Coordinates of C-alpha atoms in Angstrom, one line a residue:
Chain A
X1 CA 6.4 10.6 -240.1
X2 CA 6.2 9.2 -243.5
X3 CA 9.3 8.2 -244.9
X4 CA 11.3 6.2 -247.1
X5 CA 12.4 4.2 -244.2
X6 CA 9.0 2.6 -243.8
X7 CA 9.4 -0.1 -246.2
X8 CA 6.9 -2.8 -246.5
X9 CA 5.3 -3.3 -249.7
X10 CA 7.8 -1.0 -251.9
X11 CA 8.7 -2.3 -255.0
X12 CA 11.6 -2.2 -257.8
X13 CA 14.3 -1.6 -255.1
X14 CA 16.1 -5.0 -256.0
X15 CA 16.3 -8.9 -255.4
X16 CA 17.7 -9.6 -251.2
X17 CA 21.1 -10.9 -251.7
X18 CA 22.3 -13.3 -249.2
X19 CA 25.8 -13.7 -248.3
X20 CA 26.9 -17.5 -248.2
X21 CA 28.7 -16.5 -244.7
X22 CA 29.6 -12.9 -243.2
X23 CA 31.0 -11.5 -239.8
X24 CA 29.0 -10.1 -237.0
X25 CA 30.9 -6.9 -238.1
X26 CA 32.1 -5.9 -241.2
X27 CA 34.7 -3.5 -240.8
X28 CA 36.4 -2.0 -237.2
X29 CA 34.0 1.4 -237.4
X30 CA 30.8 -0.7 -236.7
X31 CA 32.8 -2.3 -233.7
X32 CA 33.1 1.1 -232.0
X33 CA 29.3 1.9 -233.5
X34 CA 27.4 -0.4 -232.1
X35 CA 27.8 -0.4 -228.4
X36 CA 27.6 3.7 -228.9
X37 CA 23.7 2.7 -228.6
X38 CA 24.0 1.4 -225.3
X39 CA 27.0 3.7 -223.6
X40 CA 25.2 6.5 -225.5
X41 CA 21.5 5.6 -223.7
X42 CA 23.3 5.7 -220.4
X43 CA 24.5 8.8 -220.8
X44 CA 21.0 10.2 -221.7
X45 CA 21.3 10.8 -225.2
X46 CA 18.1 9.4 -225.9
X47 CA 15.6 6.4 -225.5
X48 CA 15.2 3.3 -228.1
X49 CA 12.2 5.2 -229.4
X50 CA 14.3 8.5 -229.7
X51 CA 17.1 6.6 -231.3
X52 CA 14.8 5.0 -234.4
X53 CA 13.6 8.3 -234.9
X54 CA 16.7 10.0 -235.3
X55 CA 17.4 7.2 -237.8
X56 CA 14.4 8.3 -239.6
X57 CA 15.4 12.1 -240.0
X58 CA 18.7 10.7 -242.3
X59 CA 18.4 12.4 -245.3
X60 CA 16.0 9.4 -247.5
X61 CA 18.7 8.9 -250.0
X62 CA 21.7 8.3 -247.7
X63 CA 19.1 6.0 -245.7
X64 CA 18.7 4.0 -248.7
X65 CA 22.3 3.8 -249.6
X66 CA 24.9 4.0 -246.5
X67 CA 25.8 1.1 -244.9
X68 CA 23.3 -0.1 -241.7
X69 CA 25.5 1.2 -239.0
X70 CA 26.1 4.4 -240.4
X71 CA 22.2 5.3 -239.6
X72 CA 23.4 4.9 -235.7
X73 CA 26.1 7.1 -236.4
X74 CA 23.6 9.8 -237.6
X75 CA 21.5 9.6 -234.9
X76 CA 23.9 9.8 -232.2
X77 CA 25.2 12.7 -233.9
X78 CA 21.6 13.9 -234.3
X79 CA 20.9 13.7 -230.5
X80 CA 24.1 14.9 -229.1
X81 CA 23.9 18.4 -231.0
X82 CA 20.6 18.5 -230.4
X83 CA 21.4 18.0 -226.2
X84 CA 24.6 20.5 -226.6
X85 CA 26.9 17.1 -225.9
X86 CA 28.3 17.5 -229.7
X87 CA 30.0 20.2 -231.0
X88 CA 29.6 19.5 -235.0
X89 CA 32.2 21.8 -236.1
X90 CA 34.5 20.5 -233.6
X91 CA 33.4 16.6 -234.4
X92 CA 33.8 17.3 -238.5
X93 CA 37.5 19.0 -237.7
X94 CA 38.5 16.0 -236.3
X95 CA 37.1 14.5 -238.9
X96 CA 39.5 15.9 -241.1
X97 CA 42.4 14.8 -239.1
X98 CA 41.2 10.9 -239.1
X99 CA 40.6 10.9 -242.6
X100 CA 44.1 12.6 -243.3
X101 CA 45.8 10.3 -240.5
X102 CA 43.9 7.6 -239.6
X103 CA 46.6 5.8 -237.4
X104 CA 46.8 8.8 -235.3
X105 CA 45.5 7.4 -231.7
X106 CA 42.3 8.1 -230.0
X107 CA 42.6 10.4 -226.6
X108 CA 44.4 8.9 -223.7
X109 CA 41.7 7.6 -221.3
X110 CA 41.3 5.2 -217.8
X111 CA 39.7 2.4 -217.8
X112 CA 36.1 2.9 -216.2
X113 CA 34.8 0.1 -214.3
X114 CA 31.1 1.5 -213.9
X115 CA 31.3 1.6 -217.4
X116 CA 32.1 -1.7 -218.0
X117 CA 29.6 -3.5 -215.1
X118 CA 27.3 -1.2 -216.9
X119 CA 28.1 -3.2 -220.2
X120 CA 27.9 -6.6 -218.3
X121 CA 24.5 -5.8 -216.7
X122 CA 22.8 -4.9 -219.1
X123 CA 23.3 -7.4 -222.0
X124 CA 21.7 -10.0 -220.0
X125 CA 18.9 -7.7 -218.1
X126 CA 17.8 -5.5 -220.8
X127 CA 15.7 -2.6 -220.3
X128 CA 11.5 -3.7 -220.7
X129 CA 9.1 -1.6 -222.2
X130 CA 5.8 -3.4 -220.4
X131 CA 4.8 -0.9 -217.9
X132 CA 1.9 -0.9 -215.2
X133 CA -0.7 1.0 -216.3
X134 CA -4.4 1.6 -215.5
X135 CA -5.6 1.9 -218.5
X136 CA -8.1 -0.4 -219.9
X137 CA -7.9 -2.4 -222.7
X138 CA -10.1 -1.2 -225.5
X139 CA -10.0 -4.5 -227.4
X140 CA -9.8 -8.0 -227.0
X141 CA -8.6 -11.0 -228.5
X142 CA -11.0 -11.9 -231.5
X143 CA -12.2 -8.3 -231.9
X144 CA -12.4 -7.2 -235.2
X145 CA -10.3 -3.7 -235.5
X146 CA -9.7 -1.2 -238.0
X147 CA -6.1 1.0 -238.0
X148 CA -7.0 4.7 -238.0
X149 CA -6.1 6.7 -241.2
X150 CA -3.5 9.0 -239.7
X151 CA -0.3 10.6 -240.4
X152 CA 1.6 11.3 -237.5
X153 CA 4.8 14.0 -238.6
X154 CA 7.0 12.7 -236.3
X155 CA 7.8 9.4 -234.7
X156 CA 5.4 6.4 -235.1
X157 CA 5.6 3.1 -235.4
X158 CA 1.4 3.1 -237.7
X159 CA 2.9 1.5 -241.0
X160 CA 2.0 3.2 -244.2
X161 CA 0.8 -0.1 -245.3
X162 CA -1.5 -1.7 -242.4
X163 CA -3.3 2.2 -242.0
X164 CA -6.5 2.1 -242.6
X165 CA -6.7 -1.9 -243.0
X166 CA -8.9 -4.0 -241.3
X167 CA -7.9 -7.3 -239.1
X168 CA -8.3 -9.5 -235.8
X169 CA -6.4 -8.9 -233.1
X170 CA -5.0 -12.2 -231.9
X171 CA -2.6 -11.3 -229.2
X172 CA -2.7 -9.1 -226.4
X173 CA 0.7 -7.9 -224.5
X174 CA -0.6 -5.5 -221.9
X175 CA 0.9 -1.9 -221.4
X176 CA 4.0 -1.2 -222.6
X177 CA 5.9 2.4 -223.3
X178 CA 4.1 4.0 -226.3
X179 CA 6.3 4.9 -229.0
X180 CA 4.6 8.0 -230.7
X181 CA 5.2 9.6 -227.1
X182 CA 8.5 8.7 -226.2
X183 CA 9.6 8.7 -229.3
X184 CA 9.0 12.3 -229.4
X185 CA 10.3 13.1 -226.1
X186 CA 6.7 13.4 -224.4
X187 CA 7.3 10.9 -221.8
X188 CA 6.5 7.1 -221.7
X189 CA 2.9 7.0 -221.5
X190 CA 2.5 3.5 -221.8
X191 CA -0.7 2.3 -224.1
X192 CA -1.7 -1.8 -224.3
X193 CA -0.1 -3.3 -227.1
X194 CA -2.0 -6.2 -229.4
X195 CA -1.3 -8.1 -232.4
X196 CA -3.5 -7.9 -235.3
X197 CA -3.8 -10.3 -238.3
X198 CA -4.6 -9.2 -242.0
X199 CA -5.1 -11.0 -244.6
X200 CA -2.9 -10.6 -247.5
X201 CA -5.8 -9.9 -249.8
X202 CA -6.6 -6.7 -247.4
X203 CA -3.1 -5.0 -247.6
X204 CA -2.5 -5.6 -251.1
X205 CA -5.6 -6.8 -253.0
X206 CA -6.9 -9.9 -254.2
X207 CA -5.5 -9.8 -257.7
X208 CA -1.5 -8.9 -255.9
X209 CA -1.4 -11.0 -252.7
X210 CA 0.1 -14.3 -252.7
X211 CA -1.8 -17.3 -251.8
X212 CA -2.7 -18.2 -247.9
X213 CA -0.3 -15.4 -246.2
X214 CA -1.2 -13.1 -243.5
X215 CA 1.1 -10.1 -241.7
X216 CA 1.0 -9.7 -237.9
X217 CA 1.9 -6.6 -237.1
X218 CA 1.7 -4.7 -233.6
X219 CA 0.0 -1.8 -232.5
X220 CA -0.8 0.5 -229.4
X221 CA -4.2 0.9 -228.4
X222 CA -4.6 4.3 -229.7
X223 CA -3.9 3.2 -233.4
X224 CA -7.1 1.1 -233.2
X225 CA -10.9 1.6 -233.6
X226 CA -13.5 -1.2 -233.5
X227 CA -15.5 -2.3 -236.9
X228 CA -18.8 -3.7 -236.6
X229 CA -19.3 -7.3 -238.8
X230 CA -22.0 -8.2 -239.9
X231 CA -21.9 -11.6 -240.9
X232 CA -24.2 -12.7 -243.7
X233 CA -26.5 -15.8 -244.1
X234 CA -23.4 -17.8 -245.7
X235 CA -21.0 -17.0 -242.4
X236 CA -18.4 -14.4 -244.6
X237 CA -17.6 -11.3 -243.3
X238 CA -19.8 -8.6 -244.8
Chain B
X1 CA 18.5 15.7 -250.6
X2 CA 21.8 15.8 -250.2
X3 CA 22.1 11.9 -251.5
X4 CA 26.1 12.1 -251.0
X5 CA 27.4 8.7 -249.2
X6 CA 30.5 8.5 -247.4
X7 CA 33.1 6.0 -248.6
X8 CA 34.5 3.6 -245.7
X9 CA 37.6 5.2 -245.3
X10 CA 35.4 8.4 -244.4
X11 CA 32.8 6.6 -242.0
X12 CA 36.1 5.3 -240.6
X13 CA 37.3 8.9 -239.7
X14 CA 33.7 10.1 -238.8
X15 CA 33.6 7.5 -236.0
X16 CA 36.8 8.1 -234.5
X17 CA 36.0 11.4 -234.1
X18 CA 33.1 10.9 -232.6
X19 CA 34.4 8.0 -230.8
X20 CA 37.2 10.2 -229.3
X21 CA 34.8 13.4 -228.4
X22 CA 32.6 10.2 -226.3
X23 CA 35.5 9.1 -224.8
X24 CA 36.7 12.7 -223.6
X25 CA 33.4 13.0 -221.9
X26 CA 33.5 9.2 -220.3
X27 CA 30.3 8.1 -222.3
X28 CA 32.4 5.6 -223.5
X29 CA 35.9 3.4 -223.1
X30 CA 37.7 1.4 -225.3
X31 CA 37.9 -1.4 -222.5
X32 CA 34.2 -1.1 -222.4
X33 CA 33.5 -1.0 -226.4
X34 CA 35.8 -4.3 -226.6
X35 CA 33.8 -5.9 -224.4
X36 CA 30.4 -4.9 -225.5
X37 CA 31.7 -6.2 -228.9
X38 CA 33.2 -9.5 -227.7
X39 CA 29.9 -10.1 -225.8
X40 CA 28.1 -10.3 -229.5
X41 CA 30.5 -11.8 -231.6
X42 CA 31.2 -14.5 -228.9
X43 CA 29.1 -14.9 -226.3
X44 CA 25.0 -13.8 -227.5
X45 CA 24.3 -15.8 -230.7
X46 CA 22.1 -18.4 -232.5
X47 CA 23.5 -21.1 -231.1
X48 CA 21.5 -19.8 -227.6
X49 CA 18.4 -19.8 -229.3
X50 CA 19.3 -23.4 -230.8
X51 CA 19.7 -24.4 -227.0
X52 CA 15.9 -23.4 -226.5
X53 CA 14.5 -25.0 -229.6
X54 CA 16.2 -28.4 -228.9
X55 CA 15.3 -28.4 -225.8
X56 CA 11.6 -27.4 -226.5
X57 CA 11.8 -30.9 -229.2
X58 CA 13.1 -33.1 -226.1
X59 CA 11.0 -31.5 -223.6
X60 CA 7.2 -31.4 -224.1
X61 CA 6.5 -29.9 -220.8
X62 CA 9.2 -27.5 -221.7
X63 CA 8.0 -26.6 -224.7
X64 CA 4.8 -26.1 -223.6
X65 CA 6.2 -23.5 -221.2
X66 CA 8.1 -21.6 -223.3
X67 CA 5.0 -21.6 -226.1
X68 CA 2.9 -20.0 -223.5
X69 CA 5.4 -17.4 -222.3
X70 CA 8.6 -17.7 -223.9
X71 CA 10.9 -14.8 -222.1
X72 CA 10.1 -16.9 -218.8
X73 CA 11.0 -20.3 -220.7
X74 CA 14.2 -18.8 -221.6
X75 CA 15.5 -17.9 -218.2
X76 CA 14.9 -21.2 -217.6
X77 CA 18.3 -21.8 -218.9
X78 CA 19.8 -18.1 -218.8
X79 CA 18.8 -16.6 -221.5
X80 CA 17.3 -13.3 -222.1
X81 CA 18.1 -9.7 -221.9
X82 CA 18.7 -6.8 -224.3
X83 CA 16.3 -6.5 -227.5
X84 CA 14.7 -9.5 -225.8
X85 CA 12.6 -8.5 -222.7
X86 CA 9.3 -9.5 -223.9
X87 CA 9.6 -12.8 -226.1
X88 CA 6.9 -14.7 -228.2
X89 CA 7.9 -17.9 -229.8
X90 CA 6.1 -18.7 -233.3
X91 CA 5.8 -22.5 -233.5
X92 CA 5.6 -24.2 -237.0
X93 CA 3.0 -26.4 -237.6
X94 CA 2.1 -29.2 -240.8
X95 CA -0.3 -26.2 -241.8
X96 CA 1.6 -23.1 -241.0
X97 CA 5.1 -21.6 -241.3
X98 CA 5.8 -18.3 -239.5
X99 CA 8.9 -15.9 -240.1
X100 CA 10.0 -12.5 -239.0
X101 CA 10.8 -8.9 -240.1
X102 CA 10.6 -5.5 -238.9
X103 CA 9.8 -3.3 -241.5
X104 CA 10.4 0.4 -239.8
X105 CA 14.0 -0.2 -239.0
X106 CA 15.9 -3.7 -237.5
X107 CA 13.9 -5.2 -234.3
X108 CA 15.3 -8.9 -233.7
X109 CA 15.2 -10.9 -231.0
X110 CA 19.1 -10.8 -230.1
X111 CA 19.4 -12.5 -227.2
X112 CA 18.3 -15.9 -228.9
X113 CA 19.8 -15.2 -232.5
X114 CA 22.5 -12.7 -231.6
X115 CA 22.9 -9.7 -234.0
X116 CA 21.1 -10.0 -236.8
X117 CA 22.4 -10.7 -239.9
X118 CA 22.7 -7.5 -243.0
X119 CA 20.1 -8.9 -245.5
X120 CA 17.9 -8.3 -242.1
X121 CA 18.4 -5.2 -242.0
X122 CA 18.8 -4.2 -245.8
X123 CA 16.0 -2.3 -247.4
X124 CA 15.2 -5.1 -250.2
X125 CA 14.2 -7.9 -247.3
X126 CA 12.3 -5.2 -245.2
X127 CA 10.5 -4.1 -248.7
X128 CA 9.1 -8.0 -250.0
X129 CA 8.3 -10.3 -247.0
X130 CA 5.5 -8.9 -246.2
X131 CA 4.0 -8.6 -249.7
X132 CA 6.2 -11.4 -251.0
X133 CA 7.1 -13.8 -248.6
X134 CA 7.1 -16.7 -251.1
X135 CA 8.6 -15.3 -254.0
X136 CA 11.4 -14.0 -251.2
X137 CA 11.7 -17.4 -249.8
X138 CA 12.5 -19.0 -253.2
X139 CA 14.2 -16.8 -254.6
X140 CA 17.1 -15.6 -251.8
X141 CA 16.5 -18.4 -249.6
X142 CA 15.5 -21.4 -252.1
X143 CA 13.1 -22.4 -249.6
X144 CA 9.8 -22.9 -251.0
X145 CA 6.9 -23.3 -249.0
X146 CA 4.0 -25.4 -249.9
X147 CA 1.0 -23.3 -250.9
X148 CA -1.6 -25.7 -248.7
X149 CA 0.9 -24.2 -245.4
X150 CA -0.2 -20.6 -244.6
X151 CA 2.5 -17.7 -244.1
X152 CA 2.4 -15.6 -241.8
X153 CA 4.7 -12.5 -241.7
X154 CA 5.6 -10.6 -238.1
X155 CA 6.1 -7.3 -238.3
X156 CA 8.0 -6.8 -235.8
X157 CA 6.9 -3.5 -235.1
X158 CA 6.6 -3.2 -231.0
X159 CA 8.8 -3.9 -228.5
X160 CA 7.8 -7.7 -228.7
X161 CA 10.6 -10.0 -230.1
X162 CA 9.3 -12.9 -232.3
X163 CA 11.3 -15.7 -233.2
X164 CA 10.5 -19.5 -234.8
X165 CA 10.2 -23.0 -233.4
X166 CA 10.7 -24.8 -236.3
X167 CA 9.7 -28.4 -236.2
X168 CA 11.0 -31.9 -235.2
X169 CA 12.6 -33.1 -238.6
X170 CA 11.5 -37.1 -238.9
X171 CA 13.8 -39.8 -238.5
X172 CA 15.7 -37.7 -235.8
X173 CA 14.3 -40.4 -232.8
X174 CA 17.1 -41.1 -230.4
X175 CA 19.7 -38.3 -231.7
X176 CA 21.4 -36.9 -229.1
X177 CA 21.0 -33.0 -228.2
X178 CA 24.2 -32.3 -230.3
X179 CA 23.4 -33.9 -233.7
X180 CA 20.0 -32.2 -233.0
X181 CA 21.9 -28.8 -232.1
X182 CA 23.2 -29.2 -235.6
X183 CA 20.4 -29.1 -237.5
X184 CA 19.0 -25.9 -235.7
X185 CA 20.2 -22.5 -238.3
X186 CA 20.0 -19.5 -237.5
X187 CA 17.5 -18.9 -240.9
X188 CA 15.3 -21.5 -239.6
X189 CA 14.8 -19.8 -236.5
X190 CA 14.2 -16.4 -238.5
X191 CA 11.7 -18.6 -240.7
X192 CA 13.6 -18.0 -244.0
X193 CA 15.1 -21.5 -244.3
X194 CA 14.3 -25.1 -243.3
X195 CA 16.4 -27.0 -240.4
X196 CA 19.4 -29.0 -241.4
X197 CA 19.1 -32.1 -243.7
X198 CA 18.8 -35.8 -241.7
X199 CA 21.5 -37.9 -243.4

């Protein structure tokens, strides 16, 4: 989908400020937030695709302004009513009660040691998105690639900015889970992943780019399609 | 649009709730939330990744391992794991500087650098490195980059997790690995900043 939360390349939204120092977390709430990502996966809420895309459904002005852990909050929320595993009116009565008492103790609960192995496991193993697959590689390192002019409604990882660009793909990762499926709940249908190359000049134009800068950016195989060079009589790119 | 944000004392209240309705259905523990938390502030940060880089300085044949493949170079000495299956490391050169961003949401490669930090994640950063990446550098980093050494931006926008090697400062022969483990930042592995001043 096109959204506010595809970023690169907007202007007038302010200088980055850069705190001298600053905690991992900021306040107790993201402490409880962030592992909900991981607890919340194992419990079949939804996949790391799933979860950016219910970041992206956050209401563009909120998404702009709230804090970054809040967004995790939304799509939990997002996912768990969607799955029946939230009751909203139930979650924004207790709401109420936090807000009016905020001392007042969580529910009593046992200790779960699954949970916790769970926890201890996966930190160092991870969860890999390279897959086996079939499929063969359209493209190749050095191959001269365009990225299709398309506009996907709902979860994608084609930038607004590198869509219809042309560049070199100088990396090539293999299969790997393909985000505009499993993003969308369709299932992993993994897709070989490359890195292409543009030149500044190509995403923003001669007279804007700054000197001697390129952007890698990623890409699945179906976001590609080959461009034919020509090369001229003075070796540039025609 | 709704555009209403929530002040901290109501996010505050909105998590607890929600926190207690995950607990009642055993998605999650407090014993278990501690430790996830503990894990990140304590155990998974930059000072990992600072392991790998000064060992890549000391270590040709190790760094030309972990160049070619760098999640395997990693295990090598334990590291690795969640938001960091698949690593590539971007080694700076006299003639190019590399740094990283993920402008669709907050990729970063965590088990080298940890959690990343909120300018990361904040719309402003995500909106000007890739358009620009000197200007940025100057201005929020004051790190300028000579205009004869190319940038190059990754977008981090797959599953891949890209992070720098900066380089070798001179006059740094003979140092042992923890004077060099000082001059490794976090920022310099992110490609926003330089490696510690040599005294």
């Amino acid at each position: 989908m096109n959204g506010v939360f595809d970023l690169a390349g907007t202007d007038g939204i302010g200088p980055v400020v850069v705190p001298e120092e600053e905690p991992v977390f900021r306040a107790d709430w993201e402490r409880t937030v962030f592992p909900m990502f991981a607890m919340c996966f194992r419990a079949g809420f939804f996949g790391v695709d799933q979860f950016r895309h219910g970041i992206e459904l956050i209401d563009p002005a909120v998404y702009l302004k709230s804090p970054y852990y809040e967004h995790w909050v939304h799509t939990v929320e997002h996912f768990g009513e969607q799955l029946g595993k939230l009751d909203i009116a139930e979650l924004d009565r207790r709401t109420e009660h936090y807000l009016a008492h905020p001392d007042a103790p969580l529910p009593e609960h046992d200790d779960d040691p699954e949970l916790l192995a769970f926890v201890e496991a996966v930190v160092p193993a991870g969860a890999p998105a390279k897959r086996e697959s079939d499929k063969v590689a359209r493209f190749q390192v050095g191959d001269v690639v365009r990225v299709i002019r398309s506009s996907p409604k709902g979860h994608t990882r084609r930038a607004r900015y590198v869509r219809g660009a042309i560049g070199e793909v100088v990396l090539h990762h293999g299969p790997m889970i393909y985000a505009d499926s499993a993003g969308n709940g369709l299932g992993e249908n993994p897709e070989h992943v490359y890195t292409v190359r543009f030149r500044a000049e190509e995403l923003w134009g001669a007279e804007y780019a700054e000197p001697n800068q390129v952007v890698n950016f990623d890409v699945w195989d179906p976001y590609l399609e080959p461009v034919t060079v020509t090369v001229t009589t003075e070796g540039a790119r025609a | 649009m709704s555009a209403t944000t929530r002040t901290q004392a109501e996010i505050a209240a909105r998590v607890k709730a929600l926190e207690s309705m995950l607990i009642e259905q055993g998605v999650m523990t407090t014993q278990a939330i501690d430790r996830m938390v503990e894990l990140y502030e304590n155990e998974v940060g930059p000072r990992l990744g600072a392991q790998v880089v000064v060992k890549a300085w000391t270590d040709p044949e190790f760094k030309a391992r972990l160049v070619a493949d760098a999640t395997d170079a990693c295990k090598e000495l334990g590291i690795g794991g969640l938001q960091g299956e698949d690593m590539v490391v971007l080694e700076n050169t006299d003639s190019v500087h590399n740094v990283i961003v993920c402008t669709l949401c907050s990729c970063y490669p965590w088990p080298v650098l940890g959690l990343p930090p909120n300018w990361y994640k904040d719309p402003q950063y995500r909106a000007a490195i890739t358009r620009e990446p000197r200007k940025v550098l100057r201005e929020a980093f004051g790190f300028t980059v000579p205009d004869e050494v190319e940038v190059r931006v990754w977008d981090t926008s797959s599953e891949m997790r890209y992070w720098v090697l900066p380089q070798r400062p001179a006059g740094t022969d003979g140092w042992t690995e923890e004077q060099l483990l000082e001059l490794v930042t976090r920022d310099a592995m992110i490609g926003v900043g330089p490696v510690g001043a040599v005294a």
